[in-house]
């Protein structure tokens, strides 16, 4: 840099001819060495900048900028492709899954890696889509099961109706062919016809009862009452049948009232069906006992018998409608096979459960557990609002031991009065 006081001289020259170097900027600096006015000394420095050098420098800079821009463009394309793939791949898989579901493959789900590695919104969409597909599959499977159950139900009903109708037709033909002239034969056929009509009536009542239970039309008349009355009434109704069959029927009730909120006619129906089942499979000289116990959470009704028991492989079918076990040939009367299905539905509506322990040749023990207040028990278990009507459902519950096949007795269940909706409190079902 020049020192203060120094002079700067610059001159411009015209461009050189083609192919010649040119100094388009020349700078001359004078640096005084001696200030003697007689012999001044100074150092003159001239700096020049060739045009070709500057041109080459600018060209190099231009090339560098072009290469940098091209590299930046390629990098931007790669980054854009990566991000685009990150977004489009989950959407493509979601589309593929949607197409599969639409074509009927309800088991297809969006892969878990999409739900984990996708963008926040897409990952949440994938999780919600899988949850929706899961609920859809469960609903369709439930509809299919209901359809199959309805088809089997109609087939069983047709079979059950065919037997007494055929018997009635046969008795009628025999009476027309000549039995009407024989008083003894006529009385026998009339008695048999009455039994078949009673069976038809009992079957129709059970079918109507199950239909109402399934559709949710049965509303429980829950009221705080002593459970001993319902149990004792059911036992009294079964005593004549027990005496006629030579079976000892005993009941054990606690001294103090067992007050729980329940529907007395419905729980009486439960005890009646259990007693009918026990008396049917208990041979003459055997015994059936009923015991009511107060528990901390409610009450238990235990029905024991010394009957034929069942085989362990019949366990899964214990509450199936129209199911009859292998020991049905040893039972007194065929029954409708609907008694325990009604028991399970009514107990479910009370928020309780049914457990059965049985061994072949060693009888069976049915235990019905009901809560003190079905509404409070259901609220604490499900968090559902009280008073909401829900249809009964679910499969039969049982102990890990073997269980007992069902067949109802000919004794009609106790019937409750008609109730208005303002009087009832329906409860949700325990699963």
Coordinates of C-alpha atoms in Angstrom, one line a residue:
X1 CA 0.0 0.0 0.0
X2 CA 1.3 3.5 -0.7
X3 CA 2.4 5.7 2.2
X4 CA 0.5 8.8 3.1
X5 CA 1.5 11.7 0.9
X6 CA 2.5 9.5 -1.9
X7 CA 1.1 10.1 -5.4
X8 CA -0.7 7.7 -7.5
X9 CA -0.6 7.8 -11.3
X10 CA -2.7 5.6 -13.5
X11 CA -3.2 5.6 -17.2
X12 CA -5.3 3.7 -19.6
X13 CA -4.1 2.4 -22.9
X14 CA -6.0 1.1 -25.8
X15 CA -6.5 -2.6 -26.3
X16 CA -3.7 -4.5 -28.0
X17 CA -4.1 -6.2 -31.3
X18 CA -5.5 -9.8 -31.5
X19 CA -3.1 -12.3 -30.0
X20 CA -1.1 -9.7 -28.0
X21 CA -1.1 -9.2 -24.3
X22 CA -2.5 -6.0 -23.0
X23 CA -2.1 -4.1 -19.8
X24 CA -5.4 -2.3 -19.6
X25 CA -4.8 -1.1 -16.1
X26 CA -1.4 0.4 -15.2
X27 CA -0.7 1.8 -11.8
X28 CA 2.4 3.7 -10.8
X29 CA 3.3 4.6 -7.3
X30 CA 6.0 7.0 -6.2
X31 CA 7.6 6.5 -2.8
X32 CA 10.0 9.4 -1.8
X33 CA 13.4 8.2 -0.5
X34 CA 15.0 11.6 0.2
X35 CA 13.3 14.9 0.8
X36 CA 16.3 17.0 -0.3
X37 CA 15.0 19.5 -2.8
X38 CA 18.3 19.6 -4.7
X39 CA 18.5 15.9 -5.2
X40 CA 15.1 14.3 -4.7
X41 CA 15.1 10.5 -4.8
X42 CA 12.0 8.4 -5.2
X43 CA 11.1 4.8 -5.9
X44 CA 8.6 4.4 -8.7
X45 CA 6.6 1.1 -8.7
X46 CA 4.3 0.3 -11.6
X47 CA 1.8 -2.6 -11.3
X48 CA -0.1 -3.9 -14.3
X49 CA -2.9 -6.4 -14.6
X50 CA -3.0 -8.3 -17.9
X51 CA -6.5 -8.7 -19.6
X52 CA -6.0 -12.3 -20.6
X53 CA -5.3 -13.3 -17.0
X54 CA -8.5 -11.6 -15.8
X55 CA -10.5 -13.2 -18.6
X56 CA -9.2 -16.7 -17.7
X57 CA -10.0 -16.1 -14.1
X58 CA -13.6 -15.0 -14.9
X59 CA -14.0 -18.1 -17.2
X60 CA -12.8 -20.4 -14.4
X61 CA -15.2 -18.8 -12.0
X62 CA -18.0 -19.2 -14.5
X63 CA -17.2 -22.9 -15.0
X64 CA -17.1 -23.4 -11.2
X65 CA -20.5 -21.7 -10.8
X66 CA -22.0 -23.9 -13.6
X67 CA -20.6 -27.1 -12.1
X68 CA -21.9 -26.0 -8.6
X69 CA -25.3 -25.2 -10.0
X70 CA -25.5 -28.5 -11.8
X71 CA -24.4 -30.4 -8.7
X72 CA -27.0 -28.5 -6.6
X73 CA -29.7 -29.4 -9.1
X74 CA -28.8 -33.1 -9.1
X75 CA -28.7 -33.0 -5.3
X76 CA -32.1 -31.4 -5.2
X77 CA -33.5 -34.0 -7.6
X78 CA -32.2 -36.8 -5.5
X79 CA -33.5 -35.3 -2.2
X80 CA -36.9 -34.7 -3.9
X81 CA -37.0 -38.2 -5.1
X82 CA -36.2 -39.6 -1.6
X83 CA -38.9 -37.5 0.0
X84 CA -41.4 -38.3 -2.7
X85 CA -40.8 -42.0 -2.3
X86 CA -41.1 -41.6 1.5
X87 CA -44.6 -40.1 1.0
X88 CA -45.8 -42.1 -2.0
X89 CA -44.8 -45.6 -0.8
X90 CA -47.1 -45.6 2.2
X91 CA -49.9 -44.1 0.1
X92 CA -49.3 -46.8 -2.6
X93 CA -49.5 -49.6 0.1
X94 CA -52.5 -48.0 1.6
X95 CA -54.2 -48.0 -1.8
X96 CA -53.2 -51.6 -2.4
X97 CA -54.7 -52.6 1.0
X98 CA -57.9 -50.7 0.2
X99 CA -58.2 -52.4 -3.1
X100 CA -57.8 -55.8 -1.4
X101 CA -60.4 -55.0 1.2
X102 CA -62.8 -53.9 -1.5
X103 CA -62.3 -57.2 -3.4
X104 CA -63.2 -59.2 -0.2
X105 CA -59.8 -59.9 1.4
X106 CA -60.7 -58.7 4.9
X107 CA -57.5 -60.0 6.3
X108 CA -55.2 -57.5 4.5
X109 CA -53.6 -54.8 6.6
X110 CA -51.3 -51.9 6.0
X111 CA -47.8 -53.2 6.8
X112 CA -46.4 -52.2 10.2
X113 CA -43.3 -50.6 8.8
X114 CA -45.5 -48.0 7.0
X115 CA -47.2 -47.1 10.3
X116 CA -43.9 -46.8 12.0
X117 CA -41.7 -45.1 9.4
X118 CA -44.2 -43.0 7.5
X119 CA -44.9 -39.4 8.0
X120 CA -46.8 -38.5 11.1
X121 CA -50.1 -38.0 9.3
X122 CA -49.7 -41.0 7.1
X123 CA -48.6 -43.2 10.0
X124 CA -51.7 -42.2 12.0
X125 CA -53.9 -42.8 8.9
X126 CA -52.4 -46.3 8.5
X127 CA -53.0 -47.2 12.1
X128 CA -56.6 -45.9 12.0
X129 CA -57.2 -47.7 8.7
X130 CA -55.9 -51.0 10.2
X131 CA -58.2 -50.5 13.2
X132 CA -61.1 -49.9 10.9
X133 CA -60.3 -53.0 8.9
X134 CA -60.1 -55.0 12.1
X135 CA -63.5 -53.9 13.2
X136 CA -64.9 -54.5 9.7
X137 CA -63.6 -58.0 9.7
X138 CA -65.0 -58.7 13.2
X139 CA -68.4 -57.3 12.1
X140 CA -68.5 -59.4 8.9
X141 CA -67.4 -62.5 10.8
X142 CA -70.1 -61.9 13.4
X143 CA -72.7 -61.5 10.7
X144 CA -71.6 -64.7 9.1
X145 CA -71.7 -66.5 12.4
X146 CA -75.2 -65.2 13.0
X147 CA -76.2 -66.3 9.5
X148 CA -74.9 -69.8 10.1
X149 CA -76.4 -69.9 13.5
X150 CA -79.8 -68.8 12.1
X151 CA -79.6 -71.4 9.4
X152 CA -78.7 -74.2 11.9
X153 CA -81.4 -72.8 14.2
X154 CA -84.1 -73.1 11.6
X155 CA -82.9 -76.6 10.7
X156 CA -83.0 -77.7 14.3
X157 CA -86.5 -76.1 14.8
X158 CA -87.7 -78.0 11.7
X159 CA -86.3 -81.2 13.1
X160 CA -87.8 -80.6 16.6
X161 CA -91.2 -79.8 15.1
X162 CA -91.2 -82.8 12.8
X163 CA -91.0 -85.4 15.6
X164 CA -94.1 -84.4 17.6
X165 CA -96.1 -83.6 14.4
X166 CA -95.3 -87.0 13.0
X167 CA -96.3 -88.7 16.2
X168 CA -99.6 -86.8 16.3
X169 CA -100.3 -87.8 12.7
X170 CA -99.6 -91.4 13.5
X171 CA -101.9 -91.4 16.6
X172 CA -104.6 -89.7 14.6
X173 CA -104.4 -92.4 11.8
X174 CA -104.5 -95.2 14.4
X175 CA -107.5 -93.7 16.0
X176 CA -109.2 -93.5 12.6
X177 CA -108.3 -97.0 11.7
X178 CA -110.0 -98.7 14.6
X179 CA -108.4 -97.8 17.9
X180 CA -111.5 -95.6 18.6
X181 CA -113.4 -98.8 19.2
X182 CA -110.9 -99.9 21.9
X183 CA -111.2 -97.7 25.0
X184 CA -107.8 -98.7 26.4
X185 CA -106.0 -98.0 23.1
X186 CA -107.9 -94.8 22.6
X187 CA -107.0 -93.6 26.0
X188 CA -103.3 -94.5 25.5
X189 CA -103.2 -92.7 22.1
X190 CA -104.9 -89.6 23.6
X191 CA -102.5 -89.5 26.5
X192 CA -99.5 -89.8 24.1
X193 CA -101.0 -87.1 21.9
X194 CA -101.4 -84.8 24.9
X195 CA -97.7 -85.4 25.8
X196 CA -96.7 -84.5 22.2
X197 CA -98.9 -81.4 22.3
X198 CA -97.3 -80.4 25.6
X199 CA -93.9 -80.9 24.1
X200 CA -94.9 -78.7 21.2
X201 CA -96.2 -76.0 23.5
X202 CA -93.0 -76.1 25.6
X203 CA -90.8 -76.0 22.5
X204 CA -92.7 -73.0 21.2
X205 CA -92.4 -71.2 24.6
X206 CA -88.6 -71.8 24.7
X207 CA -88.2 -70.6 21.1
X208 CA -90.2 -67.5 21.8
X209 CA -88.2 -66.9 24.9
X210 CA -84.8 -67.2 23.2
X211 CA -86.0 -65.0 20.3
X212 CA -86.9 -62.3 22.8
X213 CA -83.6 -62.7 24.6
X214 CA -81.6 -62.5 21.4
X215 CA -83.5 -59.4 20.2
X216 CA -83.1 -57.5 23.4
X217 CA -86.9 -57.3 23.9
X218 CA -86.7 -58.8 27.4
X219 CA -86.2 -56.1 29.9
X220 CA -85.2 -57.1 33.5
X221 CA -87.4 -55.9 36.3
X222 CA -84.5 -55.4 38.7
X223 CA -85.6 -54.7 42.2
X224 CA -83.9 -55.3 45.6
X225 CA -85.5 -58.5 46.9
X226 CA -84.7 -61.6 48.9
X227 CA -83.4 -64.2 46.5
X228 CA -84.5 -67.0 48.8
X229 CA -88.1 -66.6 47.7
X230 CA -87.3 -67.2 44.0
X231 CA -85.1 -70.3 44.8
X232 CA -87.6 -71.8 47.2
X233 CA -90.5 -71.3 44.7
X234 CA -88.6 -73.1 41.9
X235 CA -87.7 -76.0 44.2
X236 CA -91.4 -76.3 45.3
X237 CA -92.5 -76.5 41.6
X238 CA -89.9 -79.3 41.0
X239 CA -90.8 -81.4 44.1
X240 CA -93.7 -83.3 42.4
X241 CA -91.5 -84.3 39.5
X242 CA -88.7 -85.4 41.9
X243 CA -91.1 -87.5 44.0
X244 CA -92.6 -89.1 40.9
X245 CA -89.1 -90.1 39.7
X246 CA -87.9 -91.3 43.1
X247 CA -85.2 -88.6 43.5
X248 CA -84.5 -86.9 46.7
X249 CA -84.7 -83.1 46.2
X250 CA -83.3 -80.9 49.0
X251 CA -82.8 -77.2 49.4
X252 CA -80.5 -75.3 51.7
X253 CA -81.2 -71.7 52.3
X254 CA -79.3 -69.2 54.6
X255 CA -81.1 -68.0 57.7
X256 CA -80.6 -64.4 56.9
X257 CA -82.2 -62.7 53.8
X258 CA -80.0 -62.6 50.6
X259 CA -81.0 -59.2 49.3
X260 CA -79.7 -58.4 45.8
X261 CA -81.1 -56.4 42.9
X262 CA -82.6 -59.0 40.5
X263 CA -85.6 -60.0 38.5
X264 CA -87.2 -62.8 40.6
X265 CA -89.2 -64.5 37.9
X266 CA -86.1 -64.6 35.6
X267 CA -83.8 -66.1 38.3
X268 CA -86.6 -68.5 39.3
X269 CA -86.6 -69.6 35.6
X270 CA -82.9 -70.2 35.8
X271 CA -83.3 -72.5 38.9
X272 CA -86.3 -74.2 37.3
X273 CA -84.3 -75.1 34.1
X274 CA -81.3 -76.2 36.1
X275 CA -83.5 -78.5 38.3
X276 CA -85.2 -79.9 35.2
X277 CA -81.9 -80.7 33.7
X278 CA -80.6 -82.3 36.9
X279 CA -83.8 -84.4 37.5
X280 CA -83.8 -85.6 33.9
X281 CA -80.2 -87.0 34.1
X282 CA -80.4 -88.4 37.6
X283 CA -81.5 -92.0 38.0
X284 CA -84.1 -93.3 40.5
X285 CA -82.7 -93.3 44.0
X286 CA -80.3 -90.4 43.2
X287 CA -80.4 -87.0 44.8
X288 CA -80.5 -83.4 43.7
X289 CA -79.6 -80.5 46.0
X290 CA -80.0 -76.7 45.7
X291 CA -78.0 -74.4 47.9
X292 CA -78.1 -70.6 48.1
X293 CA -75.1 -68.8 49.4
X294 CA -74.5 -65.1 50.1
X295 CA -71.1 -63.9 48.9
X296 CA -69.2 -60.7 49.4
X297 CA -70.2 -59.4 45.9
X298 CA -73.7 -60.9 45.6
X299 CA -75.0 -64.5 45.7
X300 CA -74.4 -68.0 44.4
X301 CA -76.9 -70.7 43.5
X302 CA -75.4 -74.2 43.4
X303 CA -77.4 -77.1 41.9
X304 CA -75.8 -80.6 42.4
X305 CA -76.9 -83.9 41.2
X306 CA -75.7 -87.5 41.3
X307 CA -76.6 -88.2 37.7
X308 CA -74.7 -89.7 34.7
X309 CA -72.4 -86.8 34.0
X310 CA -70.9 -86.1 30.6
X311 CA -67.8 -86.7 28.6
X312 CA -65.1 -84.0 28.5
X313 CA -65.3 -83.6 24.7
X314 CA -68.9 -82.3 25.1
X315 CA -67.6 -79.3 27.1
X316 CA -67.5 -76.7 24.2
X317 CA -71.2 -77.4 23.4
X318 CA -72.7 -77.1 26.8
X319 CA -74.8 -74.0 26.0
X320 CA -75.5 -74.7 22.4
X321 CA -79.1 -74.6 21.4
X322 CA -80.7 -78.0 20.7
X323 CA -77.6 -79.7 21.9
X324 CA -78.0 -83.1 23.5
X325 CA -75.2 -85.0 25.1
X326 CA -74.2 -88.6 24.6
X327 CA -76.1 -89.5 27.8
X328 CA -79.5 -88.3 26.4
X329 CA -80.5 -92.0 25.9
X330 CA -80.3 -92.4 29.7
X331 CA -82.5 -89.4 30.4
X332 CA -86.2 -89.4 31.1
X333 CA -87.7 -87.7 28.1
X334 CA -86.0 -86.0 25.1
X335 CA -86.4 -82.4 26.1
X336 CA -85.9 -79.5 23.8
X337 CA -82.2 -78.8 24.4
X338 CA -82.9 -75.1 25.0
X339 CA -82.9 -75.0 28.8
X340 CA -79.3 -74.1 29.4
X341 CA -79.2 -71.7 26.5
X342 CA -82.0 -69.7 28.3
X343 CA -80.1 -70.0 31.6
X344 CA -77.0 -68.6 30.1
X345 CA -78.8 -65.7 28.5
X346 CA -80.7 -64.7 31.7
X347 CA -77.6 -64.9 33.9
X348 CA -75.7 -62.8 31.4
X349 CA -78.4 -60.2 31.6
X350 CA -77.9 -60.1 35.3
X351 CA -74.2 -59.5 34.8
X352 CA -73.3 -63.0 36.3
X353 CA -71.8 -66.2 35.1
X354 CA -72.5 -69.9 35.0
X355 CA -69.9 -72.5 35.8
X356 CA -70.3 -76.3 35.6
X357 CA -68.2 -79.1 36.9
X358 CA -69.0 -82.7 35.9
X359 CA -67.3 -86.0 35.5
X360 CA -68.8 -89.0 33.7
X361 CA -70.7 -91.1 36.1
X362 CA -70.2 -88.6 39.0
X363 CA -73.0 -86.1 38.4
X364 CA -72.7 -82.4 37.8
X365 CA -72.5 -79.2 39.8
X366 CA -73.9 -76.0 38.3
X367 CA -72.9 -72.7 40.0
X368 CA -74.7 -69.5 39.1
X369 CA -73.0 -66.3 40.4
X370 CA -74.9 -63.0 40.3
X371 CA -73.7 -59.6 41.5
X372 CA -75.4 -57.6 44.3
X373 CA -76.4 -54.9 41.8
X374 CA -76.1 -55.8 38.1
X375 CA -76.2 -52.1 37.1
X376 CA -73.3 -51.1 39.4
X377 CA -71.3 -54.2 38.5
X378 CA -71.8 -53.4 34.8
X379 CA -70.8 -49.8 35.2
X380 CA -67.6 -50.6 37.0
X381 CA -66.7 -53.3 34.4
X382 CA -67.6 -51.4 31.2
X383 CA -68.1 -47.8 32.1
X384 CA -71.3 -47.8 30.2
X385 CA -74.3 -45.6 31.1
X386 CA -77.0 -47.2 33.2
X387 CA -80.3 -48.0 31.8
X388 CA -79.1 -48.8 28.3
X389 CA -80.8 -51.8 26.7
X390 CA -78.4 -54.3 25.2
X391 CA -79.2 -57.8 23.8
X392 CA -77.7 -60.8 25.6
X393 CA -74.9 -62.6 23.8
X394 CA -71.6 -64.3 24.3
X395 CA -70.7 -67.9 24.5
X396 CA -71.2 -70.3 27.4
X397 CA -68.7 -70.0 30.3
X398 CA -67.6 -73.1 32.2
X399 CA -64.9 -74.5 34.4
X400 CA -61.9 -76.2 32.9
X401 CA -63.3 -79.5 34.0
X402 CA -66.0 -81.2 32.0
X403 CA -69.5 -80.0 31.7
X404 CA -73.0 -81.2 31.4
X405 CA -75.3 -81.4 28.4
X406 CA -78.6 -79.6 28.5
X407 CA -82.1 -80.7 28.2
X408 CA -85.1 -79.0 29.8
X409 CA -87.7 -80.6 31.9
X410 CA -91.3 -80.6 31.1
X411 CA -92.1 -78.2 34.0
X412 CA -93.1 -74.8 32.8
X413 CA -90.9 -71.9 34.0
X414 CA -92.4 -69.3 36.2
X415 CA -93.8 -66.3 34.3
X416 CA -93.4 -62.7 35.4
X417 CA -95.9 -60.0 35.0
X418 CA -96.0 -57.6 32.0
X419 CA -93.9 -54.5 32.7
X420 CA -93.8 -51.1 31.2
X421 CA -90.5 -49.5 30.2
X422 CA -90.7 -47.0 33.0
X423 CA -90.5 -49.9 35.5
X424 CA -87.5 -51.7 34.1
X425 CA -83.7 -51.4 34.3
X426 CA -81.9 -53.3 31.7
X427 CA -78.3 -54.1 32.1
X428 CA -75.4 -54.8 29.7
X429 CA -74.2 -58.3 29.3
X430 CA -71.0 -59.7 30.8
X431 CA -68.7 -61.2 28.2

